[in-house]
C-alpha cells in the first residue's frame, strides 16, 4: 500500500492539546498575565513589568515563608526517611503479620488531608484531645495555638504520622525484592548486621529511597491543608508555609499581582527541584 | 580443611514430621573425607540443597549430628563453622569494587589489612580478574560476577570446606568448562574439601572424585563415576546417569537365568533374592549388541547424534535403547544380545546381583 503524506495526523493530538490548554496552559498564562500587571477595580490593568517579581524576591515575608517551608521539608525528611527504613526493616517478611502490617501502614495514607488536619487539631486540644490533655497532665504547658514551638511540634508530628507509611511501603517493596541468597552469602562471609544493611539492603533500597525523598520533598514543599486546618498558619506567622501565604495574599488580601509573581517563583522552584531529582535518578540508573 | 561426618541427619521443613514423606531429607549417615571432592547429584527436589545448607549451617537439621574433624558443630552458627559457600546465582556486593568484594569476608573476620592484600591479589590472579580489581562490581557480566562469588569462597584459605550450590547454572557453556577445570586445579593444588551440588551429570562426573547420587531425600549411591556407570546400586542411578539411561525391564528369575517374556538370558552369576515384590534387570545401552542372532526386536526410531546412533527398539512390550557405532549398520531383521558384563539385577529397585 502506498503511504499517504499529509498533516492530518495532527488532528489526532488535538484533543490532548485542548485538554492541556484548558487544564494547564491557559491557567498558567492567566497567572503570568496577572504577574506583570497592576490591577485596580473595574477591571483596570496597568503594565507593571518585573516589578512584582523584584518585590517578591526581595520581600522579607516571602523569604521567611520559603525558609520555614525548606526547614519544614528538611525536618520531616530527616525524621521520616530513617524512621521509614527502620520500620520497614522490622516488618515481617512472611506469615499473617504481613497483611496486618501492610493494612496498618496504608491506613494513614487513605485518610483525606483535611480529615488528618481535623484529627490532629482535636487530638492536640488541651480540653478534649488525648495528646493535649495527657501532656498537660504531665505538667507540660502545651498549647499549639499560642506557642510557636508547640505548633511546629504538632505539625511535624502530624506529617510524620501521615506520611512515614509511604516511605515504609516503598522501602519494604525494595527489601522484599532481595533474594535469600544474599542474606545467606552475607552469613557465610561473616557480615555483621550493620554490614548487611550497609552493603545489601541499602544499595537495594537506593532507588525507592530516591523516589521516597522526591515524593516527600514535593509534598511537604506544597503542604497546605493540614497546617491550615490545625494552626491556620499561626501563631503569628510561625507555621505560614509558602502555599498558606500564597492563599492569604491572593484570596485574603486580593493582591493578584504579587500573588501571581509568587506562585510563578514557587512553581519554578518546584520545577527546578524536580529537574535536579530527575537528573540524579537518571544518572544513577545510567551508572548501573 | 576438615573431614565431615553426617551422623543420622534428618530434616523436615514443616513442624511435627510424622511419616517419611514429611522429610525433605530422610536420613543421611555418611563420612566425607578431608580434602575430598564430592558432587551431590540428583533431580530437583531430591534434598541436595537441603543437605548442603545443613552442612553450611543455614539450616539446622531436625535430627542428627554434624561433625567437622570429630567435633560436633550441629549447634554452631555459619560463621563459627568457617565454611565457604557459592550459590546458584551470583551474589555480589554491588556498591563495592571487585577488590573490596573479595576482601569483605576477611575484613569481617578482622584479618590485618596487609594480609588481606596478599590474599586478595592471589585470589584475583586465580580467578583471572586481576585487571578488574578497582572496578565497581555492578557492571560485570554474569560469569565475572560468579567468579567473584567463587573468589570470596577461595580467599579464605582456612575454611573447613567449600560448598557449591549449582554454581555454573548462569554461566555459558564455554566458560562452564573453563571454570570447572579451574576449580579442579584449585582442588588439586590446595586440597580443599569440596562439595558440589548439581543436577548435571557431566558436571558431577568431571568435577568429583566421588559422586553422591541423591533421590527422594536419600543418598542412593556414593561412588566413583565409573562405579556409578558400571554398577548402579539403584535403578534411579541407572536412569539418571548415562545418556540415554539404563534400560530397566521386569524379569523373572529361574536358577541362573532371567526371563523376559519368552526369552531366556543367562546371568553371569546366579542370583537368589529374598522375597522381593519386583525383580528387574538393568543393562546400559552401551552393553547391548544388535545383530542377526539373539532376541528379535522391532525398531521404533534411530537417533543419529553424530558420535553414535541411538536405536530405540521394542522387545515384545519393552522399550530398549541400544547404542550402535556410527559405522555399524542395522540389519533388516534385527536381533539383540546382552553383554553379560553389563547385566545388573535389581530387587525392589536395589541392586542384588549381576557382574
Coordinates of C-alpha atoms in Angstrom, one line a residue:
Chain A
X1 CA 0.0 0.0 0.0
X2 CA 1.2 3.4 -0.8
X3 CA 1.9 5.7 2.0
X4 CA -0.1 8.9 2.1
X5 CA 1.8 12.0 3.1
X6 CA -0.2 14.8 4.7
X7 CA -0.6 16.5 8.1
X8 CA -3.9 15.1 9.0
X9 CA -2.4 13.1 11.9
X10 CA -2.1 16.4 13.8
X11 CA -5.8 16.2 14.4
X12 CA -5.1 13.1 16.4
X13 CA -3.3 15.1 19.1
X14 CA -5.8 17.9 19.1
X15 CA -7.9 16.5 22.0
X16 CA -4.8 16.3 24.1
X17 CA -3.7 19.7 23.1
X18 CA -7.1 21.1 24.1
X19 CA -7.1 19.3 27.4
X20 CA -3.6 20.5 28.3
X21 CA -4.5 24.0 27.1
X22 CA -7.5 24.2 29.4
X23 CA -6.0 22.4 32.3
X24 CA -2.5 23.9 32.3
X25 CA -1.6 26.4 29.7
X26 CA -4.4 28.8 29.9
X27 CA -4.5 29.0 33.8
X28 CA -0.8 29.4 33.8
X29 CA -0.8 32.1 31.2
X30 CA -3.5 33.9 33.3
X31 CA -1.2 33.8 36.2
X32 CA 1.6 35.1 34.0
X33 CA -0.7 37.9 32.8
X34 CA -1.5 38.9 36.4
X35 CA 2.1 38.8 37.4
X36 CA 3.2 41.5 35.0
X37 CA 0.3 43.9 35.6
X38 CA -1.2 46.0 38.4
X39 CA -4.9 45.5 39.0
X40 CA -7.5 48.0 40.1
X41 CA -11.2 47.8 40.4
X42 CA -13.4 48.0 37.4
X43 CA -11.0 45.6 35.6
X44 CA -8.4 48.2 35.1
X45 CA -5.0 46.9 34.3
X46 CA -1.7 48.7 34.2
X47 CA 1.6 47.3 33.0
X48 CA 3.9 46.6 35.9
X49 CA 6.7 44.7 34.2
X50 CA 9.0 42.8 36.6
X51 CA 8.0 45.0 39.5
X52 CA 6.1 42.3 41.4
X53 CA 8.9 39.8 40.8
X54 CA 11.5 42.2 42.2
X55 CA 9.2 42.9 45.1
X56 CA 8.7 39.2 45.9
X57 CA 12.3 38.2 45.6
X58 CA 13.3 41.0 48.0
X59 CA 10.4 40.7 50.3
X60 CA 11.1 39.6 53.9
X61 CA 7.7 37.9 54.0
X62 CA 8.4 35.6 51.0
X63 CA 11.9 34.8 52.3
X64 CA 10.7 33.8 55.7
X65 CA 7.8 31.6 54.3
X66 CA 10.3 30.0 51.9
X67 CA 12.7 29.5 54.8
X68 CA 10.1 28.0 57.0
X69 CA 9.0 25.7 54.2
X70 CA 12.5 24.5 53.4
X71 CA 13.1 23.9 57.1
X72 CA 9.9 22.0 57.5
X73 CA 10.7 19.8 54.5
X74 CA 14.2 19.2 55.9
X75 CA 13.0 18.2 59.3
X76 CA 10.3 15.8 58.1
X77 CA 12.7 14.2 55.6
X78 CA 15.2 13.9 58.5
X79 CA 12.6 12.1 60.6
X80 CA 10.5 10.2 58.0
X81 CA 13.3 8.6 55.9
X82 CA 15.3 7.0 58.7
X83 CA 12.1 6.1 60.6
X84 CA 10.6 4.6 57.5
X85 CA 13.7 2.5 56.9
X86 CA 13.8 1.3 60.5
X87 CA 10.1 0.3 60.4
X88 CA 10.5 -1.4 57.0
X89 CA 13.5 -3.4 58.3
X90 CA 11.5 -4.6 61.2
X91 CA 8.3 -5.6 59.3
X92 CA 7.7 -9.4 59.0
X93 CA 8.6 -11.0 55.6
X94 CA 6.1 -13.8 55.8
X95 CA 3.1 -15.1 57.8
X96 CA 0.0 -13.4 59.0
X97 CA 1.9 -10.4 60.1
X98 CA 2.5 -9.2 56.6
X99 CA -1.1 -8.2 55.6
X100 CA -1.8 -6.8 59.1
X101 CA 1.3 -4.6 58.9
X102 CA 0.6 -3.5 55.3
X103 CA -3.0 -2.5 56.1
X104 CA -1.9 -0.7 59.3
X105 CA 0.7 1.1 57.3
X106 CA -1.7 2.0 54.5
X107 CA -4.4 3.5 56.8
X108 CA -3.0 7.0 57.3
X109 CA -2.4 7.3 53.6
X110 CA -6.1 6.7 52.9
X111 CA -7.3 9.5 55.1
X112 CA -8.2 12.7 53.4
X113 CA -5.9 15.6 54.2
X114 CA -8.4 17.9 55.8
X115 CA -9.5 15.0 58.0
X116 CA -5.9 14.4 59.1
X117 CA -5.8 18.1 60.0
X118 CA -9.0 17.9 62.0
X119 CA -7.9 14.7 63.8
X120 CA -4.7 16.4 65.0
X121 CA -6.5 19.6 65.7
X122 CA -8.7 17.8 68.1
X123 CA -6.1 15.4 69.3
X124 CA -3.9 18.3 70.4
X125 CA -6.5 20.2 72.2
X126 CA -5.9 20.6 75.9
X127 CA -9.5 20.3 76.9
X128 CA -10.7 17.3 74.9
X129 CA -7.7 16.0 72.9
X130 CA -5.9 12.9 74.2
X131 CA -2.4 14.3 73.3
X132 CA -3.0 17.8 74.6
X133 CA -4.7 16.6 77.8
X134 CA -2.0 14.0 78.5
X135 CA 0.8 16.5 78.0
X136 CA -0.9 18.9 80.3
X137 CA -1.4 16.3 83.0
X138 CA 2.3 15.6 82.7
X139 CA 2.9 19.1 83.7
X140 CA 3.8 20.5 80.2
X141 CA 2.1 23.7 79.4
X142 CA 1.2 22.5 75.9
X143 CA -0.6 25.0 73.7
X144 CA -0.2 24.8 69.9
X145 CA -2.5 27.8 69.4
X146 CA -0.2 30.2 71.2
X147 CA 3.3 28.6 71.4
X148 CA 5.1 28.5 68.0
X149 CA 7.4 25.7 69.2
X150 CA 4.3 23.6 70.1
X151 CA 2.6 24.5 66.8
X152 CA 5.7 23.3 64.9
X153 CA 5.9 20.2 67.0
X154 CA 2.3 19.4 66.3
X155 CA 2.5 20.0 62.6
X156 CA 5.7 17.9 62.3
X157 CA 4.3 15.0 64.3
X158 CA 1.2 15.1 62.2
X159 CA 3.1 14.9 59.0
X160 CA 5.3 12.1 60.3
X161 CA 2.2 10.2 61.3
X162 CA 0.6 10.8 58.0
X163 CA 3.4 10.1 55.6
X164 CA 6.0 7.9 57.2
X165 CA 3.9 4.9 55.9
X166 CA 4.7 5.9 52.4
X167 CA 8.4 5.6 53.0
X168 CA 7.9 2.4 54.8
X169 CA 5.9 0.8 52.0
X170 CA 8.4 1.9 49.4
X171 CA 11.4 0.6 51.4
X172 CA 9.5 -2.6 52.2
X173 CA 9.0 -3.2 48.5
X174 CA 12.7 -2.7 47.9
X175 CA 13.6 -5.1 50.8
X176 CA 11.3 -8.0 49.8
X177 CA 12.9 -8.0 46.3
X178 CA 16.3 -9.1 47.8
X179 CA 16.8 -12.8 47.2
X180 CA 17.5 -15.0 50.2
X181 CA 20.9 -16.0 48.7
X182 CA 22.2 -12.5 49.6
X183 CA 21.5 -12.9 53.2
X184 CA 22.9 -16.4 53.2
X185 CA 26.0 -15.3 51.4
X186 CA 26.4 -12.5 54.0
X187 CA 26.1 -15.0 56.8
X188 CA 28.8 -17.1 55.2
X189 CA 31.0 -14.1 54.7
X190 CA 30.6 -13.3 58.4
X191 CA 28.9 -10.0 57.8
X192 CA 27.6 -8.1 60.8
X193 CA 24.0 -6.8 61.0
X194 CA 25.3 -3.3 60.1
X195 CA 27.3 -4.7 57.1
X196 CA 24.2 -6.5 55.8
X197 CA 22.3 -3.2 56.0
X198 CA 25.1 -1.1 54.5
X199 CA 26.1 -3.4 51.7
X200 CA 23.0 -5.4 50.8
X201 CA 19.8 -3.7 52.0
X202 CA 20.7 -0.1 51.5
X203 CA 22.0 -0.5 47.9
X204 CA 18.8 -2.4 47.0
X205 CA 16.7 0.3 48.5
X206 CA 18.6 3.1 46.9
X207 CA 16.2 3.6 44.1
X208 CA 13.0 3.5 46.1
X209 CA 14.6 5.8 48.6
X210 CA 15.3 8.4 46.0
X211 CA 11.7 8.2 44.9
X212 CA 10.5 8.4 48.5
X213 CA 12.7 11.5 49.1
X214 CA 11.4 13.1 45.9
X215 CA 7.7 12.5 46.8
X216 CA 8.1 13.6 50.4
X217 CA 10.0 16.7 49.4
X218 CA 7.5 17.7 46.8
X219 CA 4.5 17.1 49.0
X220 CA 5.9 18.8 52.1
X221 CA 7.0 21.7 50.0
X222 CA 3.5 22.2 48.8
X223 CA 1.8 21.4 52.1
X224 CA -1.3 23.4 52.7
X225 CA -4.4 21.6 54.1
X226 CA -3.2 20.0 57.3
X227 CA -1.3 23.0 58.8
X228 CA -4.1 25.3 57.6
X229 CA -6.7 23.2 59.5
X230 CA -4.6 22.8 62.6
X231 CA -2.9 26.1 63.1
X232 CA -4.2 28.3 60.3
X233 CA -0.6 29.4 59.8
X234 CA -0.2 30.7 63.3
X235 CA 0.5 31.6 65.9
X236 CA 1.5 34.8 64.2
X237 CA 3.2 33.6 61.0
X238 CA 5.2 30.8 62.6
X239 CA 3.6 28.0 60.6
X240 CA 2.7 30.0 57.5
X241 CA 4.3 28.0 54.7
X242 CA 4.5 29.1 51.1
X243 CA 1.2 27.8 50.0
X244 CA -0.7 29.2 53.0
X245 CA 1.0 32.6 52.5
X246 CA 0.1 32.5 48.8
X247 CA -3.5 31.9 49.5
X248 CA -3.6 34.6 52.1
X249 CA -2.1 37.0 49.6
X250 CA -4.3 36.1 46.6
X251 CA -7.6 35.4 48.3
X252 CA -7.3 37.2 51.6
X253 CA -5.7 40.4 50.5
X254 CA -6.6 40.2 46.9
X255 CA -3.1 41.2 45.8
X256 CA -3.3 39.5 42.5
X257 CA -0.1 40.8 41.0
X258 CA 2.3 39.9 43.8
X259 CA 0.5 36.6 44.4
X260 CA 0.8 35.7 40.7
X261 CA 4.5 36.5 40.8
X262 CA 4.9 34.5 43.9
X263 CA 3.2 31.4 42.5
X264 CA 5.4 31.6 39.4
X265 CA 8.5 31.7 41.5
X266 CA 7.1 28.9 43.7
X267 CA 6.4 26.9 40.5
X268 CA 9.9 27.5 39.2
X269 CA 11.4 26.3 42.4
X270 CA 9.4 23.1 42.3
X271 CA 10.3 22.6 38.7
X272 CA 14.0 23.1 39.4
X273 CA 13.9 20.6 42.3
X274 CA 12.1 18.1 40.1
X275 CA 14.7 18.5 37.5
X276 CA 17.5 18.0 40.0
X277 CA 15.9 14.8 41.3
X278 CA 15.2 13.6 37.8
X279 CA 18.8 14.1 36.7
X280 CA 20.2 12.5 39.8
X281 CA 17.9 9.5 39.3
X282 CA 18.6 9.0 35.6
X283 CA 22.3 9.4 36.2
X284 CA 22.1 6.8 38.9
X285 CA 20.3 4.5 36.5
X286 CA 22.8 5.0 33.8
X287 CA 25.6 4.2 36.2
X288 CA 24.0 0.8 36.9
Chain B
X1 CA 40.1 -28.4 55.8
X2 CA 38.0 -30.9 57.6
X3 CA 36.5 -34.4 57.5
X4 CA 32.8 -34.1 57.6
X5 CA 30.7 -36.7 59.4
X6 CA 26.9 -36.7 58.9
X7 CA 25.5 -38.6 61.8
X8 CA 21.9 -39.8 61.1
X9 CA 20.9 -36.4 59.7
X10 CA 17.2 -36.0 59.0
X11 CA 15.4 -32.8 58.1
X12 CA 11.8 -31.7 57.7
X13 CA 10.8 -28.2 56.8
X14 CA 7.4 -28.4 58.4
X15 CA 6.8 -28.9 62.1
X16 CA 6.0 -32.3 63.6
X17 CA 7.0 -34.6 60.8
X18 CA 5.4 -38.0 61.2
X19 CA 6.0 -40.3 58.2
X20 CA 9.0 -40.5 55.9
X21 CA 7.0 -38.3 53.4
X22 CA 7.3 -35.3 55.7
X23 CA 11.1 -35.3 55.5
X24 CA 12.9 -33.4 52.8
X25 CA 16.0 -35.4 53.9
X26 CA 15.0 -38.8 55.1
X27 CA 18.2 -40.0 56.6
X28 CA 21.8 -39.3 55.7
X29 CA 24.6 -41.1 57.5
X30 CA 28.0 -40.8 55.9
X31 CA 31.5 -39.6 56.3
X32 CA 33.2 -37.3 53.8
X33 CA 37.0 -37.4 53.8
X34 CA 39.2 -34.4 54.4
X35 CA 40.3 -33.0 51.1
X36 CA 37.8 -34.9 49.0
X37 CA 35.9 -33.5 46.1
X38 CA 32.3 -34.7 46.2
X39 CA 29.5 -34.0 43.9
X40 CA 25.9 -34.2 45.1
X41 CA 23.9 -35.2 42.1
X42 CA 20.2 -35.6 41.8
X43 CA 17.0 -34.2 40.3
X44 CA 15.3 -31.0 41.6
X45 CA 13.7 -31.5 45.0
X46 CA 15.8 -34.6 46.0
X47 CA 17.2 -32.8 49.0
X48 CA 20.7 -32.0 47.8
X49 CA 20.5 -28.2 48.6
X50 CA 18.9 -29.0 51.9
X51 CA 21.9 -31.2 52.7
X52 CA 24.3 -28.5 51.6
X53 CA 22.6 -25.9 53.7
X54 CA 22.7 -28.2 56.7
X55 CA 26.5 -28.5 56.3
X56 CA 26.9 -24.8 56.0
X57 CA 24.6 -24.1 58.9
X58 CA 22.0 -22.1 57.1
X59 CA 19.5 -24.9 58.1
X60 CA 19.5 -26.6 61.4
X61 CA 18.7 -30.3 60.9
X62 CA 15.6 -31.7 62.7
X63 CA 17.6 -34.7 63.8
X64 CA 21.1 -35.9 63.8
X65 CA 24.6 -34.5 64.3
X66 CA 27.1 -32.9 62.1
X67 CA 30.8 -33.3 62.9
X68 CA 33.8 -31.5 61.5
X69 CA 37.0 -33.3 62.3
X70 CA 35.2 -35.2 65.0
X71 CA 33.9 -32.1 66.7
X72 CA 30.1 -31.5 67.0
X73 CA 29.2 -28.4 65.1
X74 CA 25.4 -29.0 64.9
X75 CA 24.6 -26.0 67.0
X76 CA 27.3 -23.7 65.7
X77 CA 26.4 -20.7 63.5
X78 CA 27.5 -20.5 59.9
X79 CA 30.3 -18.0 60.9
X80 CA 31.6 -20.3 63.6
X81 CA 31.7 -23.3 61.3
X82 CA 34.0 -21.4 58.9
X83 CA 32.5 -22.6 55.7
X84 CA 32.6 -21.0 52.2
X85 CA 29.5 -21.4 50.0
X86 CA 28.9 -20.4 46.4
X87 CA 25.2 -20.0 45.4
X88 CA 23.4 -20.7 42.2
X89 CA 23.0 -17.1 41.3
X90 CA 25.9 -14.7 41.7
X91 CA 25.9 -12.8 44.9
X92 CA 28.0 -9.7 44.8
X93 CA 28.1 -6.5 46.8
X94 CA 27.0 -4.0 44.1
X95 CA 28.4 -0.9 45.7
X96 CA 31.9 -2.4 46.3
X97 CA 34.8 -2.7 44.0
X98 CA 35.9 -6.2 42.9
X99 CA 38.8 -5.9 45.3
X100 CA 36.6 -5.0 48.2
X101 CA 34.2 -7.8 47.4
X102 CA 36.9 -10.3 47.9
X103 CA 38.3 -8.5 50.9
X104 CA 34.8 -8.4 52.6
X105 CA 34.8 -11.9 54.2
X106 CA 38.4 -11.3 55.5
X107 CA 37.6 -7.8 56.9
X108 CA 34.6 -9.2 58.6
X109 CA 36.9 -11.6 60.4
X110 CA 39.3 -8.9 61.4
X111 CA 42.2 -10.0 59.3
X112 CA 45.1 -7.5 59.1
X113 CA 44.9 -5.3 56.0
X114 CA 48.4 -6.3 54.8
X115 CA 47.5 -10.0 54.9
X116 CA 44.2 -9.2 53.2
X117 CA 46.0 -7.5 50.3
X118 CA 48.2 -10.6 49.7
X119 CA 45.3 -13.0 49.8
X120 CA 43.0 -10.9 47.6
X121 CA 45.7 -10.3 44.9
X122 CA 46.4 -14.0 44.9
X123 CA 42.7 -14.9 44.5
X124 CA 42.2 -12.2 41.8
X125 CA 45.0 -13.9 39.8
X126 CA 43.4 -17.3 40.4
X127 CA 40.0 -16.2 39.1
X128 CA 41.6 -14.1 36.3
X129 CA 40.1 -10.8 37.4
X130 CA 43.3 -9.0 38.4
X131 CA 42.9 -6.2 35.9
X132 CA 39.3 -5.5 37.2
X133 CA 40.2 -5.1 40.8
X134 CA 39.4 -1.4 41.1
X135 CA 36.2 -1.6 39.1
X136 CA 32.8 -1.4 40.7
X137 CA 31.3 -4.9 40.8
X138 CA 27.9 -4.0 39.5
X139 CA 28.9 -3.5 35.8
X140 CA 30.3 -7.0 35.4
X141 CA 28.9 -9.9 33.3
X142 CA 27.2 -12.8 34.9
X143 CA 30.2 -15.1 34.8
X144 CA 32.5 -12.5 36.1
X145 CA 30.1 -11.9 39.0
X146 CA 30.0 -15.6 39.6
X147 CA 33.8 -15.7 39.6
X148 CA 33.7 -13.1 42.4
X149 CA 31.3 -15.3 44.3
X150 CA 33.8 -18.1 43.9
X151 CA 36.6 -15.8 44.8
X152 CA 35.0 -14.8 48.1
X153 CA 35.0 -18.5 49.0
X154 CA 38.6 -19.2 47.9
X155 CA 40.1 -16.1 49.6
X156 CA 39.7 -17.7 53.0
X157 CA 42.4 -20.3 52.9
X158 CA 41.5 -21.7 56.4
X159 CA 37.9 -22.8 55.6
X160 CA 36.7 -26.2 56.6
X161 CA 35.0 -26.8 53.3
X162 CA 33.9 -25.1 50.2
X163 CA 30.3 -25.8 49.2
X164 CA 29.0 -25.1 45.7
X165 CA 25.2 -24.9 45.0
X166 CA 24.9 -25.4 41.3
X167 CA 27.3 -22.6 40.8
X168 CA 27.6 -22.8 37.0
X169 CA 23.9 -22.5 36.1
X170 CA 24.1 -19.0 34.8
X171 CA 27.4 -19.4 33.0
X172 CA 27.6 -20.0 29.3
X173 CA 28.8 -23.5 28.2
X174 CA 32.4 -22.5 27.2
X175 CA 33.0 -20.6 30.5
X176 CA 31.5 -23.5 32.4
X177 CA 34.2 -25.8 31.1
X178 CA 36.9 -23.3 31.9
X179 CA 35.7 -22.6 35.4
X180 CA 35.2 -26.3 36.1
X181 CA 38.7 -27.1 35.2
X182 CA 40.0 -24.2 37.3
X183 CA 38.1 -25.5 40.3
X184 CA 39.6 -28.9 39.7
X185 CA 43.1 -27.4 39.6
X186 CA 42.5 -25.4 42.8
X187 CA 41.3 -28.6 44.5
X188 CA 44.5 -30.4 43.4
X189 CA 46.7 -27.5 44.5
X190 CA 45.2 -26.7 47.8
X191 CA 43.3 -29.8 48.8
X192 CA 40.1 -28.1 49.9
X193 CA 37.3 -30.3 50.9
X194 CA 34.7 -29.5 48.2
X195 CA 31.1 -30.4 47.9
X196 CA 29.4 -29.6 44.7
X197 CA 25.7 -29.7 44.1
X198 CA 24.4 -30.2 40.6
X199 CA 21.8 -31.9 38.5
X200 CA 24.1 -32.1 35.6
X201 CA 25.7 -35.5 35.4
X202 CA 28.6 -34.3 33.2
X203 CA 29.4 -31.6 35.7
X204 CA 29.3 -34.1 38.5
X205 CA 31.3 -36.7 36.8
X206 CA 34.1 -34.4 35.6
X207 CA 34.4 -32.5 38.8
X208 CA 34.3 -35.0 41.5
X209 CA 36.4 -37.9 42.8
X210 CA 33.2 -39.3 44.5
X211 CA 29.7 -38.7 43.2
X212 CA 26.9 -38.8 45.7
X213 CA 23.6 -39.6 44.0
X214 CA 20.5 -38.5 45.9
X215 CA 17.0 -39.5 45.2
X216 CA 13.8 -38.6 47.1
X217 CA 15.6 -37.4 50.3
X218 CA 18.1 -40.2 50.5
X219 CA 21.6 -40.9 49.3
X220 CA 21.2 -43.9 46.9
X221 CA 24.9 -44.4 46.0
X222 CA 28.3 -42.9 46.6
X223 CA 30.9 -43.9 44.2
X224 CA 33.4 -43.0 41.5
X225 CA 32.0 -42.0 38.2
X226 CA 33.0 -45.5 36.9
X227 CA 31.2 -47.3 39.7
X228 CA 28.0 -45.3 39.1
X229 CA 28.2 -46.1 35.4
X230 CA 29.0 -49.8 35.7
X231 CA 27.2 -50.9 38.8
X232 CA 24.4 -48.6 39.7
X233 CA 23.1 -49.6 43.1
X234 CA 19.6 -48.3 42.5
X235 CA 17.6 -48.3 39.3
X236 CA 17.4 -44.5 39.7
X237 CA 21.2 -44.2 39.4
X238 CA 20.9 -46.2 36.2
X239 CA 18.3 -44.0 34.7
X240 CA 19.9 -40.7 35.9
X241 CA 23.4 -41.3 34.8
X242 CA 24.2 -42.1 31.2
X243 CA 22.6 -40.8 28.0
X244 CA 20.3 -42.5 27.3
X245 CA 20.0 -44.0 30.8
X246 CA 20.0 -47.7 31.7
X247 CA 17.3 -50.0 30.3
X248 CA 15.4 -51.5 33.2
X249 CA 12.9 -54.3 32.5
X250 CA 10.9 -56.6 34.7
X251 CA 12.2 -60.2 34.7
X252 CA 11.5 -63.5 36.3
X253 CA 14.5 -65.3 37.8
X254 CA 14.9 -69.0 37.4
X255 CA 18.1 -70.5 38.6
X256 CA 20.9 -68.9 36.7
X257 CA 18.7 -67.3 34.1
X258 CA 16.4 -64.3 33.8
X259 CA 13.2 -64.5 31.7
X260 CA 12.0 -61.6 29.7
X261 CA 8.7 -62.6 28.2
X262 CA 9.6 -65.7 26.3
X263 CA 13.3 -65.2 26.2
X264 CA 16.0 -66.6 28.5
X265 CA 19.0 -64.7 29.5
X266 CA 22.0 -66.4 31.0
X267 CA 23.1 -64.5 34.1
X268 CA 26.9 -64.1 34.8
X269 CA 26.4 -65.2 38.4
X270 CA 23.2 -66.8 39.8
X271 CA 21.1 -64.6 42.0
X272 CA 18.6 -65.7 44.6
X273 CA 16.9 -62.6 46.0
X274 CA 14.8 -62.7 49.2
X275 CA 11.1 -62.4 48.5
X276 CA 11.0 -59.1 46.6
X277 CA 7.9 -57.7 45.0
X278 CA 9.7 -56.6 41.9
X279 CA 12.7 -58.1 40.1
X280 CA 14.3 -56.1 37.3
X281 CA 17.2 -56.5 35.0
X282 CA 19.2 -53.4 34.1
X283 CA 21.5 -53.0 31.2
X284 CA 23.1 -49.9 29.7
X285 CA 22.5 -49.3 26.0
X286 CA 26.3 -49.5 25.6
X287 CA 26.2 -53.2 26.5
X288 CA 23.6 -54.3 24.0
X289 CA 24.7 -55.6 20.6
X290 CA 22.5 -55.5 17.6
X291 CA 22.9 -58.2 15.0
X292 CA 21.3 -61.2 13.3
X293 CA 21.1 -63.5 16.3
X294 CA 19.6 -63.2 19.7
X295 CA 16.2 -61.8 20.7
X296 CA 14.2 -60.4 17.8
X297 CA 13.2 -56.7 18.1
X298 CA 11.3 -54.1 16.2
X299 CA 13.0 -50.8 15.6
X300 CA 10.9 -47.7 16.5
X301 CA 13.4 -44.9 15.9
X302 CA 17.0 -44.3 15.1
X303 CA 18.5 -41.1 16.5
X304 CA 21.8 -40.2 14.9
X305 CA 23.7 -37.9 17.4
X306 CA 26.9 -37.7 15.5
X307 CA 29.3 -39.8 17.6
X308 CA 27.0 -42.8 17.6
X309 CA 23.4 -43.8 16.9
X310 CA 20.8 -44.4 19.5
X311 CA 18.4 -47.1 18.3
X312 CA 15.0 -47.3 20.1
X313 CA 13.9 -50.8 19.8
X314 CA 10.9 -52.8 21.2
X315 CA 11.4 -56.3 22.6
X316 CA 7.9 -57.6 23.0
X317 CA 6.3 -54.9 25.2
X318 CA 9.6 -53.5 26.4
X319 CA 11.3 -50.3 25.1
X320 CA 15.0 -50.9 24.9
X321 CA 17.6 -48.3 23.8
X322 CA 20.7 -49.5 22.1
X323 CA 23.8 -47.6 21.2
X324 CA 25.3 -48.5 17.9
X325 CA 28.6 -47.2 16.4
X326 CA 28.4 -44.7 13.6
X327 CA 29.9 -47.1 11.1
X328 CA 27.8 -50.2 12.0
X329 CA 24.7 -51.0 10.1
X330 CA 21.4 -52.2 11.4
X331 CA 20.2 -55.5 9.8
X332 CA 16.8 -55.6 8.2
X333 CA 15.8 -58.4 10.6
X334 CA 17.3 -57.1 13.9
X335 CA 18.1 -59.1 16.9
X336 CA 19.8 -58.0 20.2
X337 CA 22.0 -59.7 22.6
X338 CA 23.0 -58.6 26.1
X339 CA 26.7 -58.5 27.0
X340 CA 26.9 -60.3 30.4
X341 CA 29.4 -57.7 31.7
X342 CA 26.7 -55.1 31.7
X343 CA 23.9 -57.1 33.4
X344 CA 22.6 -55.9 36.8
X345 CA 19.7 -57.4 38.7
X346 CA 17.5 -55.3 41.0
X347 CA 15.1 -56.4 43.7
X348 CA 12.7 -53.6 44.6
X349 CA 14.9 -51.2 42.8
X350 CA 18.1 -52.0 44.8
X351 CA 20.9 -53.9 43.1
X352 CA 21.2 -57.5 44.3
X353 CA 23.4 -59.0 41.7
X354 CA 25.0 -59.0 38.3
X355 CA 28.5 -58.9 37.1

